[in-house]
Amino acid sequence: MKRLSTLLVCAVLVMVASGCGYNTMQQNEEAVKAAWGDVEAAYQRRNDLIPNLVEVVKAYAKHERETLQAVTEARGKVGSIQAGGGALNDPKAFSQFQEAQASMSSALSRLLVVVEQYPDLKANQNFRDLQVQLEGTENRINVARTRFNKAVQEFNTSIRIFPNSLTNSLILHLTPKEAFKAEAGAAKAPQVKF
Amino acid sequence: MSSEFGVQRQATRITGKSCLRARSKHVRLLVVFSVLLFSFFGPCVFPGSRLLAPDSELSFLPEAHAADVPPLKGYVNDYGDMMSSTTKSRLEAELKAFEQTDSTQLVILTVPSLEGMPIEDYSIRVAEAWKIGQKGRDNGIILVVAAKEKRMRIEVGRGLEGRLTDLTAGRIIDLVIKPRFKRGDFNGGFIAGTAALIDAVKGEFTAEQAGPAAKTDSLSPIFTLLLFAGIGLLMLGSISRILGGVAGALGLPAIAYLTVGPSVLILVLLGLLGFVMGIFLPSLFSGAGRGRGGGIFFPGGGSLGTGGGDFGGGFDSGSDFGGGGDFGGGGASGDW
């Protein structure tokens, strides 16, 4: 019996040492946070491009006040939500974030459709540069979102599978994280083509 | 009358005692089995779980039914057959020299068709599969050209995004490569485009800065697995030799299968070894009496370690080409 208890202590020690998935879950959560940082950075990058874009378009397309205003408003909304933060741990804030970014995307693509009617604007080097940057940013957003979803999936799996789930419910109390859902206009970067 | 009662009382006492004993045995068995369960299945989902699902990158998602990523052959991978052999060897030499001075890796890929996939999606898959650039510096560039769709893209590693901005990449496509491609001068387009890309990122990194690639510092998961299995084996073996033998015969090949995945013959041999170990390891312990300690684990672990010596063989081990550079979707695309 004594030998048995010694062995048991050994077993417990080893289990504690390797953590019953404790470390894995922590690592995965950090990975999700890092991926989220990339997502935010990519969206922020897009947001930073908007004022310039609006400025350039305004110079050529004065009559498109409504479209321009929609973009500016969407930008303001996105900004206020991003400033709030905490979207990663709060499903409600997360869906708000996603919604705001989606409305930003659709306002932008409407603007770019409108621009089609202004050949002078399209020929403007400044505008073309912005357009390339916008394209690049949309692509980064796309990549960052995909990677974020993958990290979330990994994390969510790791807190559910067996010994980890035990550790989680006893010690860590981590909750599953939300992933981006594919939606019209947000899953695929709007095609910015001229 | 009273003697009858006495007998009865004694009988109840006896049954109570044996019941207690039986229960304690049950508890013991339960504990042992639960520990065994942990020891065999626990480690599978501990840090070692990477082995079970080898780095399934974004690039190998099931929906990736379109164009596959071809193997990385060298600096110039002309699967689309767009270049002459002289251009190829010239670019190979240029790019090799550039990597030697600047450590930045520039790789060209041409494909016959994207098979319906947007070039941005395809090129990020290529970037994730090839991992061009050094780990930590992320100094890789991939020029992807699709012959049939007449699309091209410059995929820029994170470390070079400052120099080779989306804008610069877009201008190189628009002003340098596109006009030549339009004329049908593919050789000229690749040569001029490569030169422009090299000029754009020259000096961002130099070869001297290049340190040894960062190594992963995680302990071998085999060690954890063996530790667990060893304890489980000892516990079972201390209950019954046969049980220990069976556990060893099953557990050892199971571990080998999960971590290394050797042939059937080796699995069978390991099973035999496990059987013998399961029978004799516990007796070694009980024979040694007080003197037992952690030391006994290691001979067992050592003999297994040689069996599993060559596992791993990761995607990018040993090679300086495609050393783990990270891409974040930077760059620009265009057509001609």
Short mmCIF file of C-alpha atoms in Angstrom, two decimals, chain B residues 99-307:
data_model
loop_
_atom_site.label_atom_id
_atom_site.label_comp_id
_atom_site.label_asym_id
_atom_site.label_seq_id
_atom_site.Cartn_x
_atom_site.Cartn_y
_atom_site.Cartn_z
CA GLU B 99 20.83 35.89 -50.83
CA GLN B 100 24.51 35.48 -50.08
CA THR B 101 25.01 39.23 -49.68
CA ASP B 102 21.68 40.26 -48.22
CA SER B 103 20.24 37.03 -46.77
CA THR B 104 16.91 38.01 -48.32
CA GLN B 105 15.32 35.17 -50.26
CA LEU B 106 13.51 35.96 -53.46
CA VAL B 107 11.76 33.09 -55.19
CA ILE B 108 9.92 33.01 -58.49
CA LEU B 109 7.06 30.64 -59.19
CA THR B 110 5.17 30.33 -62.44
CA VAL B 111 2.16 28.05 -62.73
CA PRO B 112 0.18 27.07 -65.81
CA SER B 113 -3.17 27.82 -64.17
CA LEU B 114 -4.74 28.82 -60.86
CA GLU B 115 -7.74 26.60 -61.51
CA GLY B 116 -10.25 29.18 -60.44
CA MET B 117 -8.53 30.31 -57.29
CA PRO B 118 -7.86 34.02 -56.67
CA ILE B 119 -4.14 34.63 -56.98
CA GLU B 120 -4.04 36.19 -53.51
CA ASP B 121 -5.35 32.99 -51.93
CA TYR B 122 -3.00 30.87 -53.94
CA SER B 123 0.11 32.90 -53.24
CA ILE B 124 -0.48 32.97 -49.49
CA ARG B 125 -0.82 29.21 -49.61
CA VAL B 126 2.47 28.99 -51.43
CA ALA B 127 4.03 31.33 -48.88
CA GLU B 128 2.79 29.23 -45.99
CA ALA B 129 3.95 26.01 -47.56
CA TRP B 130 7.38 27.19 -48.65
CA LYS B 131 8.14 29.49 -45.71
CA ILE B 132 10.57 31.53 -47.76
CA GLY B 133 12.82 33.76 -45.69
CA GLN B 134 14.54 33.19 -42.39
CA LYS B 135 12.68 32.57 -39.20
CA GLY B 136 12.47 35.72 -37.14
CA ARG B 137 13.55 37.99 -39.98
CA ASP B 138 10.73 37.04 -42.33
CA ASN B 139 12.73 38.28 -45.27
CA GLY B 140 11.15 36.39 -48.14
CA ILE B 141 9.60 37.52 -51.38
CA ILE B 142 7.66 35.33 -53.79
CA LEU B 143 6.79 36.41 -57.29
CA VAL B 144 3.87 34.26 -58.45
CA VAL B 145 2.79 34.33 -62.08
CA ALA B 146 -0.14 32.40 -63.52
CA ALA B 147 0.19 31.92 -67.27
CA LYS B 148 -3.38 31.13 -68.19
CA GLU B 149 -5.11 33.77 -66.06
CA LYS B 150 -2.45 36.37 -66.89
CA ARG B 151 -2.29 37.29 -63.24
CA MET B 152 0.73 37.93 -61.10
CA ARG B 153 1.41 38.75 -57.49
CA ILE B 154 4.35 39.79 -55.39
CA GLU B 155 3.96 38.27 -51.95
CA VAL B 156 6.08 40.12 -49.41
CA GLY B 157 7.32 38.69 -46.11
CA ARG B 158 6.53 40.62 -42.95
CA GLY B 159 10.14 41.67 -42.44
CA LEU B 160 10.28 43.42 -45.81
CA GLU B 161 6.94 45.19 -45.71
CA GLY B 162 8.64 48.40 -44.65
CA ARG B 163 10.86 48.53 -47.72
CA LEU B 164 8.76 46.75 -50.28
CA THR B 165 5.41 48.31 -49.46
CA ASP B 166 2.25 47.32 -51.23
CA LEU B 167 2.66 50.50 -53.21
CA THR B 168 6.21 49.72 -54.33
CA ALA B 169 5.25 46.17 -55.20
CA GLY B 170 2.27 47.47 -57.15
CA ARG B 171 4.47 49.89 -59.05
CA ILE B 172 7.01 47.22 -59.90
CA ILE B 173 4.18 45.15 -61.33
CA ASP B 174 2.57 48.04 -63.19
CA LEU B 175 5.62 49.82 -64.49
CA VAL B 176 8.28 47.15 -64.81
CA ILE B 177 6.80 43.72 -65.34
CA LYS B 178 3.42 44.38 -66.90
CA PRO B 179 4.56 46.31 -70.01
CA ARG B 180 7.09 43.62 -70.89
CA PHE B 181 4.65 40.80 -70.30
CA LYS B 182 2.14 42.60 -72.48
CA ARG B 183 4.60 42.61 -75.32
CA GLY B 184 5.15 38.91 -74.80
CA ASP B 185 8.65 39.51 -73.48
CA PHE B 186 8.42 37.19 -70.50
CA ASN B 187 12.16 36.71 -70.13
CA GLY B 188 12.70 40.46 -70.04
CA GLY B 189 9.82 40.90 -67.61
CA PHE B 190 11.21 38.40 -65.14
CA ILE B 191 14.74 39.78 -65.37
CA ALA B 192 13.69 43.41 -65.01
CA GLY B 193 11.15 42.60 -62.30
CA THR B 194 13.71 40.66 -60.30
CA ALA B 195 16.20 43.49 -60.62
CA ALA B 196 13.59 46.00 -59.44
CA LEU B 197 12.64 43.84 -56.47
CA ILE B 198 16.27 43.41 -55.51
CA ASP B 199 16.84 47.15 -55.74
CA ALA B 200 13.82 47.80 -53.57
CA VAL B 201 14.90 45.62 -50.68
CA LYS B 202 18.66 45.90 -50.95
CA GLY B 203 20.23 46.79 -47.64
CA GLU B 204 17.23 45.96 -45.51
CA PHE B 205 19.04 42.88 -44.28
CA THR B 206 22.64 41.80 -44.66
CA ALA B 207 24.11 38.35 -44.53
CA GLU B 208 26.28 39.13 -41.50
CA GLN B 209 23.27 39.77 -39.34
CA ALA B 210 21.95 36.33 -40.01
CA GLY B 211 22.19 34.36 -36.83
CA PRO B 212 21.49 30.69 -36.42
CA ALA B 213 17.85 29.88 -36.89
CA ALA B 214 15.88 29.83 -33.67
CA LYS B 215 15.24 26.33 -32.46
CA THR B 216 12.09 25.15 -30.80
CA ASP B 217 12.80 24.59 -27.14
CA SER B 218 10.07 22.12 -26.31
CA LEU B 219 11.05 18.85 -24.68
CA SER B 220 10.49 15.69 -26.61
CA PRO B 221 6.94 14.55 -25.94
CA ILE B 222 8.18 10.95 -26.03
CA PHE B 223 9.80 11.56 -22.68
CA THR B 224 6.53 12.57 -21.07
CA LEU B 225 4.71 9.67 -22.65
CA LEU B 226 7.28 7.18 -21.42
CA LEU B 227 7.24 8.58 -17.93
CA PHE B 228 3.51 8.18 -17.74
CA ALA B 229 3.54 4.75 -19.30
CA GLY B 230 6.32 3.61 -16.98
CA ILE B 231 4.34 4.58 -13.91
CA GLY B 232 1.20 2.96 -15.27
CA LEU B 233 3.15 -0.18 -16.01
CA LEU B 234 4.61 -0.34 -12.52
CA MET B 235 1.23 0.10 -10.90
CA LEU B 236 -0.42 -2.57 -12.99
CA GLY B 237 2.55 -4.85 -12.62
CA SER B 238 2.45 -4.54 -8.85
CA ILE B 239 -1.10 -5.85 -8.91
CA SER B 240 -0.48 -8.71 -11.27
CA ARG B 241 2.39 -9.73 -13.46
CA ILE B 242 0.12 -10.72 -16.29
CA LEU B 243 -1.71 -7.40 -16.16
CA GLY B 244 1.59 -5.57 -16.29
CA GLY B 245 2.76 -7.69 -19.16
CA VAL B 246 -0.38 -7.06 -21.15
CA ALA B 247 -0.25 -3.35 -20.45
CA GLY B 248 3.36 -3.24 -21.56
CA ALA B 249 2.65 -5.27 -24.66
CA LEU B 250 -0.12 -2.87 -25.65
CA GLY B 251 1.23 0.39 -24.31
CA LEU B 252 4.72 0.40 -25.74
CA PRO B 253 3.70 -0.16 -29.36
CA ALA B 254 0.87 2.32 -28.83
CA ILE B 255 3.31 5.02 -27.79
CA ALA B 256 5.65 4.16 -30.63
CA TYR B 257 2.78 4.26 -33.08
CA LEU B 258 1.51 7.61 -31.85
CA THR B 259 4.87 9.32 -31.84
CA VAL B 260 7.07 7.68 -34.47
CA GLY B 261 4.75 5.50 -36.47
CA PRO B 262 7.20 2.68 -37.27
CA SER B 263 6.55 -0.48 -39.26
CA VAL B 264 4.42 -3.39 -38.09
CA LEU B 265 7.44 -5.57 -37.38
CA ILE B 266 8.93 -2.98 -35.06
CA LEU B 267 5.56 -2.58 -33.37
CA VAL B 268 5.39 -6.33 -32.73
CA LEU B 269 8.93 -6.38 -31.39
CA LEU B 270 8.14 -3.43 -29.15
CA GLY B 271 5.06 -5.28 -27.97
CA LEU B 272 7.23 -8.22 -26.92
CA LEU B 273 9.65 -5.88 -25.23
CA GLY B 274 6.78 -4.20 -23.45
CA PHE B 275 5.45 -7.55 -22.28
CA VAL B 276 8.78 -8.50 -20.80
CA MET B 277 9.19 -5.10 -19.23
CA GLY B 278 5.69 -5.21 -17.79
CA ILE B 279 6.48 -8.52 -16.10
CA PHE B 280 9.96 -7.80 -14.86
CA LEU B 281 10.01 -4.10 -14.15
CA PRO B 282 7.71 -4.34 -11.11
CA SER B 283 9.66 -7.29 -9.72
CA LEU B 284 12.83 -5.26 -10.10
CA PHE B 285 11.22 -2.60 -8.00
CA SER B 286 9.94 -4.91 -5.29
CA GLY B 287 13.25 -6.76 -5.32
CA ALA B 288 15.20 -3.58 -4.86
CA GLY B 289 13.16 -2.74 -1.79
CA ARG B 290 14.00 0.65 -0.34
CA GLY B 291 16.63 1.36 -2.92
CA ARG B 292 14.21 2.05 -5.71
CA GLY B 293 14.13 5.50 -7.07
CA GLY B 294 13.65 7.40 -10.27
CA GLY B 295 16.81 5.92 -11.70
CA ILE B 296 15.15 2.80 -12.96
CA PHE B 297 13.03 4.78 -15.37
CA PHE B 298 15.90 5.91 -17.44
CA PRO B 299 17.33 2.63 -18.68
CA GLY B 300 13.87 1.80 -19.95
CA GLY B 301 13.48 5.19 -21.50
CA GLY B 302 16.92 4.99 -23.04
CA SER B 303 16.34 1.76 -24.86
CA LEU B 304 13.14 3.18 -26.29
CA GLY B 305 14.77 6.45 -27.15
CA THR B 306 17.00 4.74 -29.67
CA GLY B 307 13.95 3.20 -31.26
#
